[in-house]
Coordinates of C-alpha atoms in Angstrom, one line a residue:
Chain E
M19 CA 84.2 -12.4 73.4
I20 CA 85.0 -15.8 72.0
Q21 CA 86.4 -18.4 74.3
L22 CA 87.0 -22.1 73.7
E23 CA 87.7 -24.3 76.7
N24 CA 89.3 -27.8 76.1
L25 CA 87.1 -28.2 73.1
C26 CA 87.2 -31.6 71.3
L27 CA 85.6 -31.6 67.8
R28 CA 84.8 -34.3 65.3
N29 CA 83.8 -33.7 61.7
G30 CA 83.5 -37.0 59.9
S31 CA 86.8 -38.7 60.5
F32 CA 88.6 -35.5 61.2
E33 CA 89.3 -34.7 64.9
L34 CA 90.6 -31.8 66.8
N35 CA 91.3 -32.2 70.5
D36 CA 91.7 -30.0 73.5
L37 CA 91.4 -26.5 71.9
S38 CA 91.6 -23.5 74.3
V39 CA 91.7 -19.9 73.3
K40 CA 90.2 -16.5 74.1
I41 CA 89.5 -13.5 72.0
T42 CA 88.5 -10.5 74.2
N43 CA 85.4 -8.4 73.6
G44 CA 85.5 -6.2 70.6
S45 CA 88.8 -7.6 69.5
Y46 CA 89.8 -8.5 65.9
G47 CA 91.0 -12.1 66.1
I48 CA 92.9 -13.7 63.3
L49 CA 93.1 -17.5 63.0
M50 CA 95.9 -18.7 60.8
G51 CA 97.1 -22.1 59.7
R52 CA 97.8 -24.2 56.7
T53 CA 95.2 -25.4 54.3
G54 CA 93.3 -28.4 55.6
C55 CA 94.5 -28.0 59.2
G56 CA 90.9 -27.5 60.6
K57 CA 90.5 -23.7 60.7
T58 CA 87.0 -23.9 59.1
T59 CA 86.0 -26.7 61.3
I60 CA 86.7 -24.6 64.4
L61 CA 84.8 -21.7 62.9
E62 CA 81.8 -23.9 62.1
A63 CA 81.9 -25.3 65.6
I64 CA 81.6 -21.8 66.9
C65 CA 78.7 -21.2 64.6
G66 CA 77.1 -24.4 65.8
L67 CA 77.1 -26.0 62.3
R68 CA 78.3 -29.4 61.2
P69 CA 81.2 -30.4 63.6
H70 CA 80.2 -32.5 66.5
V71 CA 81.4 -31.2 69.9
M72 CA 82.5 -34.2 71.9
S73 CA 83.6 -32.3 75.0
G74 CA 84.6 -28.8 76.1
T75 CA 82.8 -25.5 76.1
I76 CA 82.3 -22.6 73.7
W77 CA 81.7 -19.2 75.3
L78 CA 80.4 -16.3 73.2
N79 CA 80.0 -13.0 75.1
N80 CA 79.9 -14.8 78.5
N81 CA 77.2 -17.2 77.4
D82 CA 77.8 -21.0 77.2
V83 CA 76.6 -21.7 73.7
T84 CA 77.9 -25.2 73.3
E85 CA 74.5 -26.8 73.3
L86 CA 72.6 -23.9 71.6
K87 CA 71.3 -24.0 68.0
P88 CA 73.1 -21.7 65.5
A89 CA 70.1 -19.4 65.5
E90 CA 70.4 -18.8 69.2
R91 CA 74.1 -17.9 69.3
G92 CA 73.9 -14.3 68.1
I93 CA 76.6 -14.7 65.4
G94 CA 77.1 -13.4 61.9
Y95 CA 78.7 -15.8 59.5
V96 CA 80.3 -15.1 56.2
P97 CA 81.4 -18.3 54.5
Q98 CA 84.2 -18.5 52.0
D99 CA 81.8 -18.6 49.0
S100 CA 79.5 -15.9 50.5
A101 CA 76.5 -18.3 49.9
L102 CA 74.1 -15.6 49.1
F103 CA 70.4 -16.7 48.9
E104 CA 70.1 -17.1 45.2
T105 CA 66.3 -16.7 44.9
M106 CA 66.1 -13.5 46.9
S107 CA 67.0 -10.0 45.9
I108 CA 70.0 -8.4 47.6
F109 CA 67.5 -6.4 49.8
D110 CA 65.8 -9.6 51.0
N111 CA 69.2 -11.2 51.6
V112 CA 70.2 -8.4 53.9
A113 CA 66.8 -8.2 55.5
F114 CA 66.6 -11.9 56.0
A115 CA 67.5 -11.9 59.7
L116 CA 65.3 -8.9 60.4
N117 CA 62.3 -10.5 58.8
L118 CA 62.8 -13.5 61.0
R119 CA 62.8 -11.2 64.0
N120 CA 59.5 -9.7 62.9
W121 CA 60.8 -6.2 62.5
N122 CA 58.3 -3.8 61.0
E123 CA 58.6 -2.8 57.4
A124 CA 59.9 0.7 58.0
D125 CA 62.6 -0.4 60.5
I126 CA 63.8 -3.0 58.1
Q127 CA 64.0 -0.5 55.3
K128 CA 66.0 1.9 57.5
R129 CA 68.4 -0.8 58.7
V130 CA 69.0 -2.3 55.3
Y131 CA 69.7 1.1 53.7
E132 CA 72.0 2.0 56.6
L133 CA 74.0 -1.2 56.1
A134 CA 73.9 -0.8 52.3
E135 CA 75.3 2.7 52.6
L136 CA 78.1 1.4 54.9
M137 CA 78.9 -1.5 52.5
A138 CA 78.4 0.7 49.3
I139 CA 75.8 -1.7 47.8
T140 CA 72.8 0.6 47.7
K141 CA 72.7 0.4 43.9
L142 CA 72.5 -3.4 44.0
L143 CA 69.6 -3.8 46.4
D144 CA 67.0 -4.6 43.7
R145 CA 69.2 -7.2 41.9
L146 CA 69.4 -10.9 42.3
P147 CA 72.7 -12.3 43.5
F148 CA 73.3 -13.9 40.1
G149 CA 76.1 -12.1 38.3
L150 CA 77.5 -10.1 41.3
S151 CA 81.3 -9.8 41.3
G152 CA 83.3 -11.5 44.1
G153 CA 83.8 -8.2 45.9
E154 CA 80.1 -7.3 45.7
S155 CA 79.1 -10.7 47.0
K156 CA 81.4 -10.3 50.0
R157 CA 79.9 -6.9 50.8
V158 CA 76.4 -8.3 50.6
A159 CA 77.3 -11.3 52.7
L160 CA 78.9 -8.9 55.3
A161 CA 75.8 -6.7 55.4
R162 CA 73.5 -9.8 55.7
A163 CA 75.6 -11.1 58.6
L164 CA 75.6 -7.8 60.4
A165 CA 71.9 -6.9 59.9
A166 CA 70.7 -8.2 63.3
S167 CA 73.8 -6.8 65.1
P168 CA 75.4 -10.0 66.2
G169 CA 78.0 -9.9 69.0
V170 CA 80.4 -12.2 67.1
L171 CA 81.3 -12.1 63.4
C172 CA 82.9 -15.1 61.8
L173 CA 84.7 -14.6 58.6
D174 CA 86.0 -17.6 56.6
E175 CA 88.7 -16.4 54.3
P176 CA 86.8 -13.3 53.3
L177 CA 89.6 -12.0 51.2
S178 CA 90.6 -15.0 49.2
A179 CA 89.8 -15.2 45.5
L180 CA 89.6 -11.5 45.1
D181 CA 91.6 -9.4 42.7
E182 CA 94.2 -7.0 44.1
Q183 CA 92.1 -3.9 44.0
T184 CA 89.0 -5.5 45.4
H185 CA 91.2 -7.2 48.1
G186 CA 92.3 -3.7 49.2
E187 CA 88.8 -2.3 49.2
I188 CA 87.4 -5.1 51.3
C189 CA 90.3 -4.9 53.6
D190 CA 89.6 -1.2 54.1
L191 CA 86.0 -2.0 54.6
L192 CA 86.8 -4.5 57.4
V193 CA 89.0 -2.0 59.1
E194 CA 86.2 0.6 59.0
L195 CA 83.7 -2.0 60.2
H196 CA 85.9 -2.9 63.2
R197 CA 86.2 0.8 64.0
E198 CA 82.5 1.6 63.7
I199 CA 80.7 -1.5 64.9
D200 CA 81.1 -3.1 68.3
V201 CA 81.6 -6.7 67.4
T202 CA 84.1 -9.4 68.1
I203 CA 85.6 -10.7 64.9
L204 CA 87.2 -14.0 64.1
H205 CA 88.8 -13.9 60.7
I206 CA 90.4 -17.0 59.1
T207 CA 93.2 -16.4 56.7
H208 CA 96.5 -17.9 55.6
S209 CA 98.0 -14.6 54.5
S210 CA 100.3 -12.9 57.1
A211 CA 100.0 -9.6 55.2
E212 CA 96.2 -9.6 55.9
A213 CA 96.8 -10.6 59.5
K214 CA 99.3 -7.8 60.0
R215 CA 97.0 -5.2 58.5
L216 CA 93.8 -6.2 60.4
G217 CA 94.5 -8.4 63.4
E218 CA 94.8 -7.6 67.1
T219 CA 94.8 -11.1 68.5
F220 CA 96.7 -13.8 66.6
I221 CA 96.0 -17.5 66.8
R222 CA 97.9 -20.1 65.0
L223 CA 96.5 -23.6 64.4
E224 CA 99.5 -26.0 64.2
D225 CA 99.6 -29.7 64.6
G226 CA 96.1 -29.7 66.0
Q227 CA 97.1 -27.1 68.7
L228 CA 95.9 -23.5 69.0
N229 CA 98.7 -21.1 69.9
E230 CA 98.0 -17.6 70.9
G231 CA 100.7 -15.1 70.2
S232 CA 102.3 -12.5 68.0
L233 CA 102.6 -12.7 64.3
E234 CA 106.1 -13.9 64.2
Chain D
M24 CA 121.6 -39.7 9.8
S25 CA 118.9 -38.7 12.2
S26 CA 116.3 -36.3 11.2
T27 CA 115.6 -33.5 13.6
P28 CA 112.0 -32.9 14.1
T29 CA 110.9 -29.5 12.8
P30 CA 109.2 -27.3 15.3
D31 CA 105.5 -27.0 15.0
S32 CA 104.3 -24.1 13.0
P33 CA 100.7 -23.2 12.3
S34 CA 101.1 -23.8 8.6
Q35 CA 102.5 -27.4 9.0
F36 CA 100.4 -28.8 11.8
R37 CA 96.9 -30.1 10.7
P38 CA 94.6 -31.3 13.5
K39 CA 92.3 -34.2 12.5
S40 CA 89.1 -33.4 10.8
D41 CA 86.0 -33.0 12.9
T42 CA 83.7 -34.3 10.2
A43 CA 83.6 -37.9 11.4
F44 CA 82.8 -36.8 15.0
F45 CA 80.0 -34.5 13.9
F46 CA 78.7 -37.1 11.5
G47 CA 78.6 -39.6 14.4
L48 CA 76.7 -37.1 16.6
G49 CA 74.3 -36.3 13.8
S50 CA 73.6 -39.8 12.6
L51 CA 73.2 -41.4 16.0
G52 CA 71.1 -38.7 17.4
G53 CA 69.2 -38.2 14.2
F54 CA 68.5 -41.9 14.0
Y55 CA 66.6 -41.8 17.3
L56 CA 64.8 -38.6 16.4
F57 CA 63.8 -40.1 13.1
L58 CA 62.4 -43.2 14.9
I59 CA 60.3 -41.1 17.3
I60 CA 58.9 -39.0 14.5
S61 CA 58.1 -41.9 12.2
L62 CA 56.4 -43.7 15.2
I63 CA 54.1 -40.7 15.8
L64 CA 53.5 -40.4 12.0
A65 CA 52.5 -44.0 11.8
L66 CA 50.0 -43.5 14.6
V67 CA 48.6 -40.5 12.7
I68 CA 48.4 -42.2 9.3
V69 CA 46.7 -45.5 10.3
P70 CA 43.3 -44.2 11.7
R71 CA 40.8 -43.5 8.9
W72 CA 39.2 -40.2 8.5
G73 CA 35.5 -40.0 7.7
K74 CA 34.3 -39.8 4.1
S75 CA 31.8 -37.4 2.7
D76 CA 28.3 -38.8 2.0
E77 CA 28.7 -38.5 -1.8
T78 CA 32.0 -40.4 -1.7
K79 CA 30.3 -43.1 0.4
L80 CA 27.4 -43.5 -2.1
L81 CA 29.9 -43.6 -4.9
L82 CA 32.0 -46.3 -3.3
M83 CA 29.1 -48.4 -2.1
S84 CA 27.5 -48.9 -5.5
P85 CA 30.2 -51.0 -7.2
S86 CA 30.1 -53.4 -4.2
I87 CA 26.4 -53.7 -4.4
R88 CA 26.5 -54.3 -8.1
E89 CA 29.1 -57.0 -7.5
A90 CA 26.7 -58.6 -5.0
I91 CA 23.9 -58.5 -7.6
K92 CA 26.2 -60.2 -10.1
Y93 CA 26.9 -63.1 -7.8
L94 CA 23.3 -63.4 -6.8
E95 CA 22.3 -63.6 -10.4
A96 CA 24.8 -66.3 -11.0
A97 CA 23.5 -68.2 -8.0
N98 CA 19.9 -67.7 -9.2
Q99 CA 20.7 -69.3 -12.6
K100 CA 22.2 -72.3 -10.9
A101 CA 19.4 -72.6 -8.4
N102 CA 16.5 -72.2 -10.8
G103 CA 13.7 -74.5 -9.8
T104 CA 15.1 -75.7 -6.5
V105 CA 14.1 -75.1 -2.9
V106 CA 16.1 -71.9 -2.6
A107 CA 14.8 -70.3 -5.8
I108 CA 12.1 -68.3 -4.2
G109 CA 14.2 -67.0 -1.4
L110 CA 17.0 -66.2 -3.7
E111 CA 14.7 -64.3 -6.1
Q112 CA 13.5 -62.2 -3.1
A113 CA 17.1 -61.5 -2.0
L114 CA 18.1 -60.5 -5.5
K115 CA 15.1 -58.1 -5.7
E116 CA 16.0 -56.5 -2.5
T117 CA 19.6 -56.1 -3.4
R118 CA 18.6 -54.5 -6.7
L119 CA 16.5 -52.0 -4.8
L120 CA 19.6 -51.0 -2.9
D121 CA 21.5 -50.1 -6.0
E122 CA 18.6 -47.9 -7.3
P123 CA 16.8 -46.7 -4.2
P124 CA 13.5 -45.1 -5.1
F125 CA 13.7 -41.3 -5.0
D126 CA 11.5 -40.3 -2.2
G127 CA 13.1 -37.0 -1.1
R128 CA 15.3 -38.5 1.5
S129 CA 18.6 -36.9 2.3
M130 CA 21.9 -38.5 1.3
A131 CA 22.7 -39.4 4.9
D132 CA 19.4 -41.2 5.3
R133 CA 20.0 -43.1 2.1
I134 CA 23.3 -44.3 3.3
N135 CA 21.8 -45.3 6.6
Y136 CA 19.1 -47.2 4.7
I137 CA 21.5 -49.0 2.4
S138 CA 24.0 -50.0 5.1
A139 CA 21.2 -51.3 7.4
E140 CA 19.5 -53.2 4.6
A141 CA 22.8 -54.6 3.2
R142 CA 23.8 -55.7 6.7
S143 CA 20.6 -57.5 7.4
L144 CA 20.6 -59.1 3.9
A145 CA 24.2 -60.3 4.3
N146 CA 24.0 -61.5 7.9
I147 CA 20.4 -62.9 8.1
K148 CA 18.8 -63.6 4.7
L149 CA 21.9 -64.9 2.8
S150 CA 23.0 -67.0 5.8
E151 CA 19.6 -68.6 5.9
L152 CA 19.8 -69.2 2.1
V153 CA 23.2 -70.8 2.5
K154 CA 21.7 -73.2 5.1
K155 CA 18.7 -74.0 2.9
A156 CA 21.0 -74.6 -0.1
E157 CA 23.1 -77.0 1.9
S158 CA 20.2 -79.0 3.1
G159 CA 18.7 -79.0 -0.5
N160 CA 21.9 -80.1 -2.0
V161 CA 22.2 -77.0 -4.2
D162 CA 25.7 -76.0 -5.0
I163 CA 25.6 -72.2 -4.7
E164 CA 27.5 -71.8 -1.5
R165 CA 30.4 -70.1 -3.2
E166 CA 28.3 -67.5 -5.0
L167 CA 26.3 -66.7 -1.9
G168 CA 29.5 -66.3 0.1
L169 CA 30.9 -63.9 -2.4
A170 CA 27.7 -61.9 -2.5
K171 CA 27.7 -61.7 1.3
N172 CA 31.3 -60.4 1.3
S173 CA 30.5 -57.7 -1.3
L174 CA 27.5 -56.5 0.7
L175 CA 29.6 -56.3 3.9
D176 CA 32.2 -54.4 1.9
A177 CA 29.5 -51.8 1.1
V178 CA 28.5 -51.7 4.8
A179 CA 32.2 -51.1 5.8
I180 CA 32.3 -48.0 3.7
D181 CA 29.7 -46.4 5.9
R182 CA 32.0 -46.8 8.9
P183 CA 32.4 -43.5 10.8
S184 CA 36.0 -42.1 11.0
D185 CA 38.1 -43.7 13.7
Y186 CA 38.6 -40.4 15.4
S187 CA 34.9 -39.6 15.8
A188 CA 34.3 -43.2 16.9
V189 CA 36.9 -42.9 19.7
F190 CA 36.0 -39.4 20.8
N191 CA 32.3 -40.2 20.9
D192 CA 32.9 -43.5 22.8
P193 CA 31.7 -42.7 26.4
R194 CA 33.9 -45.5 27.6
I195 CA 37.1 -44.0 26.2
R196 CA 36.0 -40.5 27.3
S197 CA 35.8 -41.6 30.9
S198 CA 39.1 -43.5 30.6
A199 CA 40.7 -40.3 29.4
K200 CA 39.2 -38.4 32.3
L201 CA 40.3 -41.0 34.8
S202 CA 43.8 -41.0 33.3
F203 CA 44.1 -37.2 33.6
V204 CA 42.8 -37.0 37.1
S205 CA 44.6 -40.1 38.5
C206 CA 47.9 -39.0 37.0
T207 CA 47.6 -35.5 38.4
I208 CA 46.7 -36.9 41.9
S209 CA 49.5 -39.4 41.9
A210 CA 52.0 -36.8 40.7
L211 CA 51.0 -34.5 43.5
L212 CA 51.1 -37.3 46.0
S213 CA 54.5 -38.3 44.7
L214 CA 55.9 -34.8 45.2
W215 CA 54.4 -34.7 48.7
V216 CA 56.4 -37.8 49.6
A217 CA 59.4 -37.2 47.4
V218 CA 60.4 -33.8 48.8
P219 CA 60.8 -34.9 52.5
I220 CA 62.5 -38.2 51.5
G221 CA 64.8 -36.5 49.0
Y222 CA 65.7 -33.8 51.5
T223 CA 66.4 -36.3 54.2
M224 CA 68.5 -38.6 52.0
S225 CA 70.4 -35.6 50.7
R226 CA 71.2 -33.7 53.9
F227 CA 71.5 -36.2 56.8
Q228 CA 73.8 -39.0 57.6
F229 CA 72.4 -41.8 59.6
R230 CA 72.7 -45.5 60.3
G231 CA 71.1 -47.7 57.7
K232 CA 71.0 -45.0 55.0
N233 CA 72.4 -47.2 52.4
F234 CA 69.8 -49.8 53.1
I235 CA 67.0 -47.3 52.8
D236 CA 68.5 -45.9 49.7
T237 CA 68.4 -49.4 48.1
I238 CA 64.8 -49.9 49.2
L239 CA 63.8 -46.6 47.6
D240 CA 65.2 -47.9 44.3
V241 CA 63.3 -51.2 44.4
P242 CA 60.2 -49.8 42.5
I243 CA 62.5 -48.5 39.8
V244 CA 64.2 -51.8 39.3
L245 CA 61.2 -54.1 39.7
P246 CA 59.0 -54.8 36.8
P247 CA 55.8 -52.7 37.3
L248 CA 53.7 -55.9 37.0
V249 CA 55.3 -57.2 40.1
I250 CA 54.3 -54.1 42.0
G251 CA 50.7 -54.6 41.0
L252 CA 50.9 -58.2 42.1
G253 CA 52.5 -57.2 45.5
L254 CA 49.7 -54.6 46.0
L255 CA 47.0 -57.2 45.2
I256 CA 48.4 -59.7 47.6
L257 CA 49.0 -57.1 50.3
F258 CA 45.4 -55.9 50.2
N259 CA 43.6 -59.1 49.5
N260 CA 45.7 -62.2 50.5
I261 CA 47.3 -61.1 53.8
S262 CA 44.8 -61.6 56.6
F263 CA 44.7 -60.4 60.1
G264 CA 42.4 -63.0 61.7
T265 CA 38.9 -63.4 60.5
M266 CA 35.8 -61.1 60.4
D267 CA 32.1 -61.4 59.7
V268 CA 31.1 -60.2 56.3
T269 CA 27.4 -59.7 55.4
Y270 CA 26.3 -60.9 51.9
F271 CA 22.9 -60.3 50.3
D272 CA 21.1 -62.9 48.4
R273 CA 19.2 -62.2 45.3
D274 CA 15.9 -62.3 47.2
G275 CA 17.1 -59.7 49.6
S276 CA 17.8 -62.0 52.5
Q277 CA 21.2 -61.5 54.1
Y278 CA 23.6 -64.0 55.5
I279 CA 26.8 -63.7 57.4
V280 CA 30.0 -65.5 56.5
Q281 CA 33.3 -65.6 58.3
E282 CA 36.0 -64.3 56.0
N283 CA 39.7 -63.5 56.2
R284 CA 40.3 -60.1 57.7
T285 CA 42.1 -58.5 54.8
I286 CA 43.1 -54.8 54.5
E287 CA 40.7 -54.4 51.6
R288 CA 37.8 -55.7 53.7
M289 CA 38.8 -53.6 56.7
I290 CA 38.8 -50.5 54.5
K291 CA 35.4 -51.5 53.1
Q292 CA 34.0 -52.0 56.6
A293 CA 35.4 -48.7 57.8
G294 CA 33.9 -46.9 54.8
E295 CA 30.5 -48.5 55.5
S296 CA 30.4 -47.2 59.0
F297 CA 30.6 -43.7 57.5
G298 CA 28.1 -44.6 54.8
L299 CA 30.7 -44.7 52.1
Q300 CA 31.5 -47.2 49.5
L301 CA 35.3 -47.5 49.7
R302 CA 37.3 -49.8 47.6
I303 CA 41.0 -49.9 46.7
T304 CA 41.4 -53.0 44.7
N305 CA 39.3 -52.7 41.5
G306 CA 38.6 -49.1 42.3
A307 CA 39.9 -45.7 41.1
A308 CA 41.8 -45.3 44.4
G309 CA 43.7 -48.4 43.5
V310 CA 44.6 -46.9 40.1
V311 CA 46.1 -43.9 41.8
L312 CA 47.9 -46.2 44.3
A313 CA 49.4 -48.4 41.6
Q314 CA 50.6 -45.3 39.6
F315 CA 51.9 -43.6 42.8
M316 CA 54.0 -46.7 43.8
V317 CA 56.0 -46.5 40.6
A318 CA 56.0 -42.8 39.9
C319 CA 57.0 -41.8 43.5
A320 CA 60.3 -43.7 43.2
F321 CA 61.3 -41.6 40.2
A322 CA 60.2 -38.4 41.9
V323 CA 62.3 -39.3 45.0
R324 CA 65.3 -39.9 42.8
T325 CA 64.9 -36.5 41.1
M326 CA 64.3 -34.6 44.3
R327 CA 67.3 -36.1 45.9
N328 CA 69.5 -35.1 43.0
T329 CA 68.0 -31.6 43.1
F330 CA 68.8 -31.2 46.8
D331 CA 72.2 -32.7 46.3
Q332 CA 73.0 -29.9 43.9
I333 CA 71.9 -27.1 46.3
S334 CA 74.8 -26.3 48.6
P335 CA 74.0 -26.7 52.2
R336 CA 76.0 -23.6 52.9
Q337 CA 73.1 -21.3 52.3
E338 CA 70.9 -23.1 54.8
E339 CA 73.7 -23.0 57.3
V340 CA 74.0 -19.2 56.9
A341 CA 70.3 -18.9 57.2
M342 CA 70.4 -20.8 60.5
T343 CA 73.2 -18.6 61.9
L344 CA 71.0 -15.6 61.0
G345 CA 68.2 -17.0 63.2
S346 CA 66.1 -19.3 61.1
S347 CA 65.1 -22.8 62.2
R348 CA 65.8 -25.7 59.9
G349 CA 62.2 -25.7 58.7
E350 CA 62.3 -22.0 57.9
A351 CA 65.6 -22.4 56.1
F352 CA 64.0 -25.2 54.1
W353 CA 60.9 -23.3 53.0
S354 CA 62.6 -20.0 52.4
I355 CA 66.0 -21.0 50.9
V356 CA 66.0 -24.6 49.7
L357 CA 62.6 -25.1 48.2
P358 CA 62.6 -22.0 46.1
Q359 CA 65.9 -23.0 44.6
G360 CA 64.7 -26.5 44.0
Y361 CA 61.7 -25.3 42.1
R362 CA 62.9 -26.5 38.8
G363 CA 63.7 -29.9 40.2
L364 CA 60.3 -30.0 41.8
M365 CA 58.7 -29.3 38.4
A366 CA 60.9 -32.0 36.8
A367 CA 60.0 -34.5 39.5
G368 CA 56.3 -33.7 39.1
T369 CA 56.4 -34.0 35.3
L370 CA 58.3 -37.3 35.5
A371 CA 55.9 -38.7 38.0
W372 CA 52.9 -37.6 35.9
A373 CA 54.4 -39.1 32.7
R374 CA 55.2 -42.4 34.4
S375 CA 51.7 -42.5 35.8
L376 CA 50.2 -41.9 32.4
G377 CA 52.1 -44.8 30.9
E378 CA 51.4 -47.2 33.8
F379 CA 49.6 -50.3 32.7
G380 CA 50.8 -53.5 34.2
P381 CA 50.2 -52.8 37.9
I382 CA 46.8 -51.3 37.1
L383 CA 45.8 -54.3 35.1
I384 CA 46.7 -56.7 37.9
F385 CA 45.6 -54.6 40.9
C386 CA 42.5 -53.0 39.4
G387 CA 41.6 -54.9 36.3
I388 CA 40.0 -53.0 33.4
N389 CA 36.5 -52.0 34.4
A390 CA 34.8 -49.5 32.1
H391 CA 34.1 -46.1 33.7
R392 CA 35.9 -47.2 36.9
T393 CA 39.4 -48.4 36.4
E394 CA 40.0 -48.2 32.7
V395 CA 42.8 -45.7 32.0
M396 CA 44.0 -44.8 28.5
S397 CA 46.8 -47.3 28.4
S398 CA 44.2 -50.0 29.2
S399 CA 42.0 -48.6 26.4
V400 CA 44.8 -49.0 24.0
Y401 CA 45.4 -52.5 25.1
L402 CA 41.7 -53.3 24.9
Q403 CA 41.2 -51.8 21.4
F404 CA 44.3 -53.6 20.2
S405 CA 43.2 -56.9 21.6
I406 CA 39.9 -56.8 19.8
G407 CA 41.7 -56.0 16.5
E408 CA 40.8 -52.3 16.4
I409 CA 44.3 -51.2 15.7
E410 CA 43.1 -47.9 14.2
K411 CA 41.2 -47.0 17.3
A412 CA 44.1 -48.1 19.5
A413 CA 46.2 -45.7 17.4
V414 CA 43.7 -42.9 18.0
V415 CA 43.8 -43.4 21.8
S416 CA 47.6 -43.5 21.7
L417 CA 47.5 -40.2 19.8
L418 CA 45.2 -38.8 22.4
M419 CA 47.7 -39.8 25.1
I420 CA 50.6 -38.2 23.2
A421 CA 48.6 -35.0 22.8
L422 CA 47.7 -35.0 26.5
A423 CA 51.3 -35.6 27.6
F424 CA 52.5 -32.9 25.1
V425 CA 50.2 -30.3 26.5
V426 CA 50.9 -31.0 30.1
L427 CA 54.7 -31.1 29.6
L428 CA 54.6 -27.9 27.7
L429 CA 52.5 -26.2 30.4
V430 CA 54.8 -27.3 33.2
R431 CA 57.9 -26.4 31.3
N432 CA 56.6 -22.8 30.7
L433 CA 55.5 -22.6 34.4
G434 CA 59.0 -23.6 35.4
K435 CA 60.5 -20.9 33.2
S436 CA 58.5 -17.9 34.3
D437 CA 58.7 -18.7 38.1
A438 CA 62.2 -20.1 38.4
A439 CA 63.6 -16.8 39.6
P440 CA 61.0 -14.8 41.5
Q441 CA 61.6 -11.1 41.1
R442 CA 61.2 -8.6 43.8

């Protein structure tokens, strides 16, 4: 569950006021809006990153996380540019959250291979991120975000800048993920085709206001 | 009648030639490269290499014969005067130098014997004769002077090569050692400070950031000399009240004087209470401090640029995955900044090696204690030993070359750690 209550945000000189919205547990939420209207700012606020929360509350799975550090919120975050850890192998990228949680070696191996199978990146595990294609990077970033089984998955335009075929593949992957894994997803996009294909809850950000509703 | 422009076709359109552009690139870049290489070559050419013993003997004998010629001329003039006996004696000894009796001594011994005798003849006996001739009104000053010069010419041929003279000079050896150690320490210290400052300035926004940024640049803009002066004043001229300082007289008796309580004296006193002889000004620690003050500013700049180039996005992702800011820094940011770290360390090290002004002012040039290689170059130059100054400079170039090469290779092999 993702719920914003009268949230006021500031990021530099950019401000968003009085945002309220709710995405129910296990639902696939789509956040749409024009470029530069503040979609990413909202996503980052949910993740606890840069934007400064001036007032209001953020609820994730019935917990008030407004004051919590990003590490304590139980989220998976896939930024637009994937931001894979350049100096680590794909395996270490995926295992990053597990290593932090002091899992033992065998469990980490098992979990990473399980996710790698799901994302079809088993062949890449020994490589460094340098030179991965856009689609492969997205898959790795997804696996990395899901490794510690977060309750909420935040996807910032995960399908932009991909060629048509890869776009379709990742789309299929997201559908499969949503079916297989119990996680609430917030997906930012400006493509209504994507929204139609994936979404269950639709939110539009227009003139600084969040409007819940249908696609049309 | 207006002419219609014909459409461009590959066969008609000719772009401007690139020759001038490439000529500009080559000539401007090549000019600087040429300057660097000729500068190093000049340093290589000037110092003299040692000569073989045979060559030395061969070169010495014409000078000695010349001296004999002048002494004979003087002898003729001075016949029957007060200097005649002394001159006769000197002439005899000089002749002995040209044909030393064969007594089974090695060539090296003969050279040593000739140069020692020639030196004492020229500097002591001939000088005495000149004085005697003057007081006796005998006009042989010119001949004696020429003979003296010829003898000293012979001595000069025995000079060891400038390289061995420098490498065997314990003073320059210890200055090289101090340079290497102090540069390494100040480079490490600079990194230790530059990484946190660079990271802070790159990642966080806070009040007064511009002001701090400007302050961090001050050591870059300031003449290094001024930094040395500032350090000297800070440690020795700023006082915090007064304190009792014990002095020892020559006879062992001690007396107590009230002196200004300066930072230098406080450090000294603190050291004494632990049984240590601590000193910053005029000490090796001061050399490191003076080098650090300048080098660190460059390291900070480099580290900041390095962190600026690493997207904060990866740290943010790491934090959402459960890492603290510190863990994200150590596991994500620093490994990526490895090359920048190496570059900053190298820059700091190189700056420290070249540091001279602040060390001169803050620590002076004390042999075996605060003399670094740049001070050695300055000292050798100031006493007219340009060849030795060149050798020390070459030594610096070699040291810098080796260190830079090492660090560069280290950066290459470890830049992307493999799993």
